[in-house]
CSV table of C-alpha atoms and ligand atoms in Angstrom, one decimal:
chain,number,residue,atom,x,y,z
A,478,MET,CA,57.3,-72.3,226.4
A,479,ARG,CA,59.2,-72.6,229.8
A,480,ARG,CA,62.0,-70.2,230.4
A,481,LYS,CA,65.2,-71.7,231.6
A,482,LEU,CA,66.4,-70.9,235.1
A,483,ILE,CA,70.0,-71.1,236.1
A,484,ALA,CA,70.6,-70.9,239.9
A,485,GLY,CA,73.9,-70.8,241.5
A,486,ASN,CA,74.4,-72.7,244.9
A,487,TRP,CA,77.4,-71.2,246.6
A,488,LYS,CA,77.2,-73.7,249.4
A,489,MET,CA,79.4,-72.7,252.4
A,490,HIS,CA,81.8,-70.7,250.3
A,491,GLY,CA,82.6,-67.0,250.0
A,492,ASN,CA,83.3,-64.0,252.0
A,493,LEU,CA,82.4,-60.3,251.7
A,494,VAL,CA,85.4,-59.4,249.6
A,495,ASP,CA,85.2,-62.4,247.2
A,496,ASN,CA,81.4,-62.2,246.9
A,497,GLU,CA,81.7,-58.5,245.8
A,498,ALA,CA,84.0,-59.5,243.0
A,499,LEU,CA,82.0,-62.5,242.0
A,500,LEU,CA,78.7,-60.5,241.9
A,501,HIS,CA,80.3,-57.7,240.0
A,502,GLY,CA,81.7,-60.1,237.4
A,503,ILE,CA,78.3,-61.9,236.9
A,504,LEU,CA,76.5,-58.6,236.6
A,505,ALA,CA,78.9,-57.3,234.1
A,506,GLY,CA,78.4,-60.3,231.8
A,507,MET,CA,74.6,-60.5,231.9
A,508,GLY,CA,74.0,-58.6,228.7
A,509,ASP,CA,73.7,-61.6,226.5
A,510,VAL,CA,72.0,-63.9,228.9
A,511,LYS,CA,68.4,-64.8,228.1
A,512,ALA,CA,67.7,-67.3,230.9
A,513,GLY,CA,66.4,-66.4,234.3
A,514,VAL,CA,69.3,-66.3,236.8
A,515,ALA,CA,69.5,-66.6,240.6
A,516,VAL,CA,72.1,-67.2,243.3
A,517,SER,CA,71.6,-69.0,246.6
A,518,VAL,CA,74.0,-67.8,249.2
A,519,PRO,CA,74.9,-68.4,252.8
A,520,PHE,CA,72.6,-66.6,255.2
A,521,PRO,CA,75.1,-64.0,256.4
A,522,TYR,CA,75.5,-62.7,252.8
A,523,LEU,CA,71.9,-62.2,252.0
A,524,ALA,CA,72.1,-58.5,252.9
A,525,GLN,CA,75.1,-58.2,250.6
A,526,VAL,CA,73.5,-59.8,247.7
A,527,LYS,CA,70.3,-57.9,248.2
A,528,ALA,CA,72.2,-54.6,248.1
A,529,LYS,CA,74.2,-55.6,245.1
A,530,LEU,CA,71.5,-57.3,243.0
A,531,ALA,CA,68.4,-55.2,243.8
A,532,GLY,CA,67.2,-53.8,240.5
A,533,SER,CA,69.2,-56.2,238.4
A,534,ARG,CA,67.9,-59.3,236.5
A,535,ILE,CA,69.4,-61.6,239.0
A,536,ALA,CA,67.2,-63.0,241.8
A,537,TRP,CA,68.6,-64.4,245.1
A,538,GLY,CA,67.8,-66.8,247.8
A,539,ALA,CA,68.9,-69.1,250.6
A,540,GLN,CA,70.1,-72.7,250.8
A,541,ASN,CA,67.9,-73.9,253.7
A,542,VAL,CA,64.9,-72.7,255.8
A,543,SER,CA,63.3,-73.9,259.0
A,544,GLN,CA,60.1,-75.8,258.9
A,545,HIS,CA,58.9,-73.6,261.8
A,546,ALA,CA,57.4,-70.2,261.4
A,547,LYS,CA,59.0,-68.8,264.7
A,548,GLY,CA,59.8,-69.9,268.2
A,549,ALA,CA,62.5,-71.4,270.4
A,550,TYR,CA,64.6,-73.0,267.6
A,551,THR,CA,68.2,-71.8,268.3
A,552,GLY,CA,70.2,-71.5,265.2
A,553,GLU,CA,67.4,-71.8,262.8
A,554,ILE,CA,66.2,-69.3,260.1
A,555,SER,CA,62.6,-68.8,259.3
A,556,ALA,CA,61.0,-68.2,255.9
A,557,ALA,CA,59.8,-64.8,257.2
A,558,MET,CA,63.4,-63.8,258.0
A,559,LEU,CA,64.3,-64.7,254.4
A,560,ASN,CA,61.5,-62.4,253.3
A,561,ASP,CA,63.2,-59.6,255.2
A,562,PHE,CA,66.1,-59.9,252.7
A,563,GLU,CA,63.7,-60.1,249.7
A,564,CYS,CA,64.7,-63.6,248.8
A,565,LYS,CA,62.8,-65.1,245.9
A,566,TYR,CA,64.0,-68.7,246.2
A,567,VAL,CA,65.1,-71.1,248.8
A,568,ILE,CA,66.7,-74.5,248.2
A,569,VAL,CA,65.0,-77.3,250.2
A,570,GLY,CA,66.1,-81.0,250.4
A,571,HIS,CA,69.6,-80.5,248.9
A,572,SER,CA,71.2,-83.9,249.0
A,573,GLU,CA,73.9,-82.6,251.4
A,574,ARG,CA,71.1,-81.6,253.8
A,575,ARG,CA,69.5,-85.0,253.4
A,576,ALA,CA,72.7,-87.0,253.8
A,577,VAL,CA,74.8,-84.9,256.3
A,578,TYR,CA,72.0,-83.5,258.4
A,579,GLY,CA,69.6,-86.4,258.1
A,580,GLU,CA,66.7,-84.5,256.6
A,581,SER,CA,63.9,-86.9,255.9
A,582,ASP,CA,61.4,-86.6,253.0
A,583,GLN,CA,58.8,-85.5,255.5
A,584,LEU,CA,61.0,-82.8,256.9
A,585,VAL,CA,61.8,-81.5,253.4
A,586,ALA,CA,58.1,-81.4,252.7
A,587,GLU,CA,57.5,-79.3,255.8
A,588,LYS,CA,60.3,-76.9,254.8
A,589,TYR,CA,58.8,-76.7,251.3
A,590,ALA,CA,55.4,-75.9,252.8
A,591,ALA,CA,56.9,-73.3,255.2
A,592,ALA,CA,58.7,-71.6,252.3
A,593,GLN,CA,55.6,-71.4,250.2
A,594,THR,CA,53.4,-70.2,253.1
A,595,ALA,CA,55.8,-67.2,253.3
A,596,GLY,CA,55.6,-66.6,249.6
A,597,LEU,CA,59.0,-68.0,248.7
A,598,VAL,CA,59.6,-70.2,245.7
A,599,PRO,CA,61.1,-73.5,246.9
A,600,ILE,CA,63.7,-75.2,244.8
A,601,LEU,CA,63.0,-78.9,245.7
A,602,CYS,CA,66.1,-81.1,245.2
A,603,VAL,CA,65.5,-84.7,244.5
A,604,GLY,CA,67.9,-87.4,243.3
A,605,GLU,CA,69.3,-90.9,243.8
A,606,THR,CA,72.6,-92.1,245.1
A,607,LEU,CA,74.9,-94.2,243.0
A,608,GLU,CA,73.9,-97.3,244.8
A,609,GLU,CA,70.2,-96.6,244.2
A,610,ARG,CA,70.9,-96.0,240.5
A,611,GLU,CA,72.8,-99.2,240.2
A,612,SER,CA,70.0,-101.1,242.0
A,613,GLY,CA,67.5,-99.7,239.4
A,614,VAL,CA,65.4,-97.7,241.9
A,615,THR,CA,66.1,-94.2,240.6
A,616,GLU,CA,62.5,-93.5,239.6
A,617,ALA,CA,61.2,-95.0,242.9
A,618,VAL,CA,63.5,-92.8,244.9
A,619,VAL,CA,62.6,-89.6,243.0
A,620,ALA,CA,58.9,-90.5,243.2
A,621,ARG,CA,59.1,-91.1,246.9
A,622,GLN,CA,60.8,-87.7,247.5
A,623,ILE,CA,58.2,-85.9,245.4
A,624,ASP,CA,55.3,-87.8,246.9
A,625,ALA,CA,56.1,-86.5,250.3
A,626,VAL,CA,55.7,-82.9,249.0
A,627,LEU,CA,52.5,-83.8,247.1
A,628,ALA,CA,51.0,-85.4,250.2
A,629,LYS,CA,51.6,-82.3,252.3
A,630,SER,CA,51.1,-79.5,249.8
A,631,GLY,CA,49.2,-81.0,246.8
A,632,VAL,CA,50.1,-80.9,243.1
A,633,ILE,CA,49.0,-77.3,242.7
A,634,SER,CA,51.8,-76.2,245.0
A,635,LEU,CA,54.2,-77.1,242.1
A,636,ALA,CA,52.8,-74.1,240.2
A,637,ASN,CA,55.0,-72.0,242.5
A,638,ALA,CA,58.0,-74.2,242.8
A,639,VAL,CA,61.0,-75.5,241.0
A,640,ILE,CA,62.2,-79.1,241.1
A,641,ALA,CA,66.0,-79.7,240.7
A,642,TYR,CA,66.9,-83.2,239.7
A,643,GLU,CA,70.4,-83.8,241.2
A,644,PRO,CA,71.8,-87.3,241.1
A,645,VAL,CA,73.9,-87.5,244.2
A,646,TRP,CA,76.7,-89.3,242.4
A,647,ALA,CA,77.0,-86.3,240.1
A,648,ILE,CA,77.2,-83.5,242.7
A,649,GLY,CA,80.6,-82.1,243.1
A,650,THR,CA,82.2,-85.2,241.6
A,651,GLY,CA,82.9,-83.9,238.1
A,652,ARG,CA,80.8,-86.9,236.8
A,653,THR,CA,77.8,-85.3,235.0
A,654,ALA,CA,74.8,-87.4,234.1
A,655,SER,CA,74.7,-87.8,230.4
A,656,PRO,CA,72.0,-85.7,228.6
A,657,GLU,CA,70.1,-89.0,228.0
A,658,GLN,CA,70.3,-90.1,231.6
A,659,ALA,CA,69.2,-86.7,232.9
A,660,GLN,CA,66.4,-86.3,230.3
A,661,ALA,CA,65.0,-89.7,231.2
A,662,VAL,CA,64.5,-88.8,234.8
A,663,HIS,CA,63.2,-85.3,233.9
A,664,ALA,CA,60.7,-86.9,231.6
A,665,PHE,CA,59.7,-89.3,234.4
A,666,ILE,CA,59.2,-86.4,236.8
A,667,ARG,CA,57.1,-84.4,234.4
A,668,GLY,CA,55.1,-87.4,233.4
A,669,LYS,CA,54.3,-88.2,237.0
A,670,ILE,CA,53.1,-84.6,237.6
A,671,ARG,CA,51.2,-84.6,234.2
A,672,GLY,CA,49.2,-87.5,235.5
A,673,LEU,CA,47.9,-85.2,238.3
A,674,ASP,CA,47.7,-81.9,236.5
A,675,ALA,CA,48.7,-81.3,232.9
A,676,ASP,CA,49.0,-77.5,233.2
A,677,VAL,CA,51.2,-77.6,236.3
A,678,ALA,CA,53.4,-80.3,234.6
A,679,ASN,CA,53.8,-78.3,231.4
A,680,ASN,CA,54.8,-75.1,233.2
A,681,LEU,CA,57.0,-76.8,235.9
A,682,VAL,CA,60.7,-75.8,235.7
A,683,ILE,CA,62.8,-78.9,236.3
A,684,GLN,CA,66.5,-78.1,236.7
A,685,TYR,CA,69.3,-80.5,236.4
A,686,GLY,CA,72.2,-80.3,238.9
A,687,GLY,CA,75.4,-82.2,239.1
A,688,SER,CA,78.8,-81.1,237.8
A,689,VAL,CA,77.3,-78.7,235.2
A,690,LYS,CA,80.0,-76.6,233.5
A,691,GLY,CA,80.2,-74.2,230.6
A,692,ALA,CA,81.4,-77.1,228.5
A,693,ASN,CA,78.5,-79.5,229.1
A,694,ALA,CA,75.6,-77.1,229.9
A,695,ALA,CA,74.3,-76.7,226.3
A,696,GLU,CA,73.9,-80.4,225.6
A,697,LEU,CA,72.0,-80.8,228.9
A,698,PHE,CA,69.8,-77.7,228.4
A,699,VAL,CA,68.8,-78.6,224.9
A,700,GLN,CA,66.9,-81.7,226.2
A,701,PRO,CA,63.2,-81.2,226.1
A,702,ASP,CA,62.5,-81.6,229.8
A,703,ILE,CA,65.6,-79.9,231.2
A,704,ASP,CA,64.8,-76.3,232.1
A,705,GLY,CA,68.2,-75.0,233.2
A,706,GLY,CA,70.4,-76.0,236.1
A,707,LEU,CA,71.3,-75.8,239.7
A,708,ILE,CA,75.0,-75.0,239.7
A,709,GLY,CA,77.4,-75.6,242.6
A,710,GLY,CA,81.1,-75.4,242.1
A,711,ALA,CA,80.9,-73.7,238.7
A,712,SER,CA,78.8,-70.8,240.2
A,713,LEU,CA,81.8,-69.6,242.2
A,714,SER,CA,83.5,-68.4,239.0
A,715,ALA,CA,81.8,-65.5,237.2
A,716,GLU,CA,83.2,-66.6,233.8
A,717,GLU,CA,82.1,-70.2,234.2
A,718,PHE,CA,78.7,-69.4,235.6
A,719,LEU,CA,78.1,-66.9,232.8
A,720,ALA,CA,79.0,-69.5,230.2
A,721,ILE,CA,76.4,-71.8,231.8
A,722,CYS,CA,73.8,-69.0,231.9
A,723,ARG,CA,74.5,-68.2,228.2
A,724,ALA,CA,73.7,-71.8,227.3
A,725,GLY,CA,70.3,-71.5,228.9
B,264,LIG,C1,74.8,-78.5,243.8
B,264,LIG,O1,75.4,-78.0,244.8
B,264,LIG,O2,73.6,-78.5,243.9
B,264,LIG,C2,75.6,-79.0,242.7
B,264,LIG,C3,74.9,-79.5,241.7
B,264,LIG,O3,76.9,-78.9,242.8
B,264,LIG,P1,78.0,-79.1,241.6
B,264,LIG,O4,77.5,-78.3,240.4
B,264,LIG,O5,79.3,-78.6,242.1
B,264,LIG,O6,78.0,-80.6,241.2
C-alpha cells in the first residue's frame, strides 16, 4: 500500500516573515494528517525551513538543481549544496522550467541523475500542454519525458523517486483535470513502468498537480493510481494546504 505524499511548491513566493507564519500554521494543524508532507521552497529559505521543520513530520526540498556537481556555473545550485540544508526532495522538470527556461527532456534527466547521485529524491514533473492534449498526444508526451530519465538512469532509479503528473493546462489556471482524466494518465504511467519492473511500478508514488484545492483533493486522491499531489498556489495558505493534506 503506497502512502500518499502531499508536496507544496511555493514557487517564487514568500519572505522570511510570511514563511514563518505559514510554517507555524501548517505545523499546528498536522495532528490529523496521515499523508507524508513536504514543502519545496526557494533556495534562500532552505535554512529557514530546516530550522523550523527539523524534527517535525514535514520534509523539505528545493525547486530546481544543477545538473553539474560543482564548478564554474555562476548562479547555479548543486545537489551537494541542497544536502547541506538536509533537503529530502528536489523538483526537476517543472513545466515552468521546461517552458520558461527551455529545459529539455535530456537536461531534466541529467538533473534527475545529479539529484539521485547526491542522495536526494527527485520529484520528476511530466505533463502535456493543452495543444498536445487536444491533438491526442498526451501519452506520447509523458512517455517521451519519462523515457529520457529511463535512458539515463534506468527503471530502478524510480525506486527512489516521485513522479508528478502535471498537465500544463491545469497548473495555476484553476482548471483541474477531472479525476478520470488524471487517473487515466496515472494508470498509463504506472502501466508503462510495470512493463519494465512490477515492484518499482507498484511502489512508485505518482502525484497529481494542477489547481488542487481543499475542495477537489479528495476526489482526486481516491483514484487508485493517484498518490497525493504537488500543490502550487494552495500551498501558500496553511488552511488550504492542510485541507489538502487531510484528504491524503
Ligand atoms: C505546481 O506549481 O506544480 C502546481 C501544480 O501549481 P497549482 O497547484 O497552483 O496549479
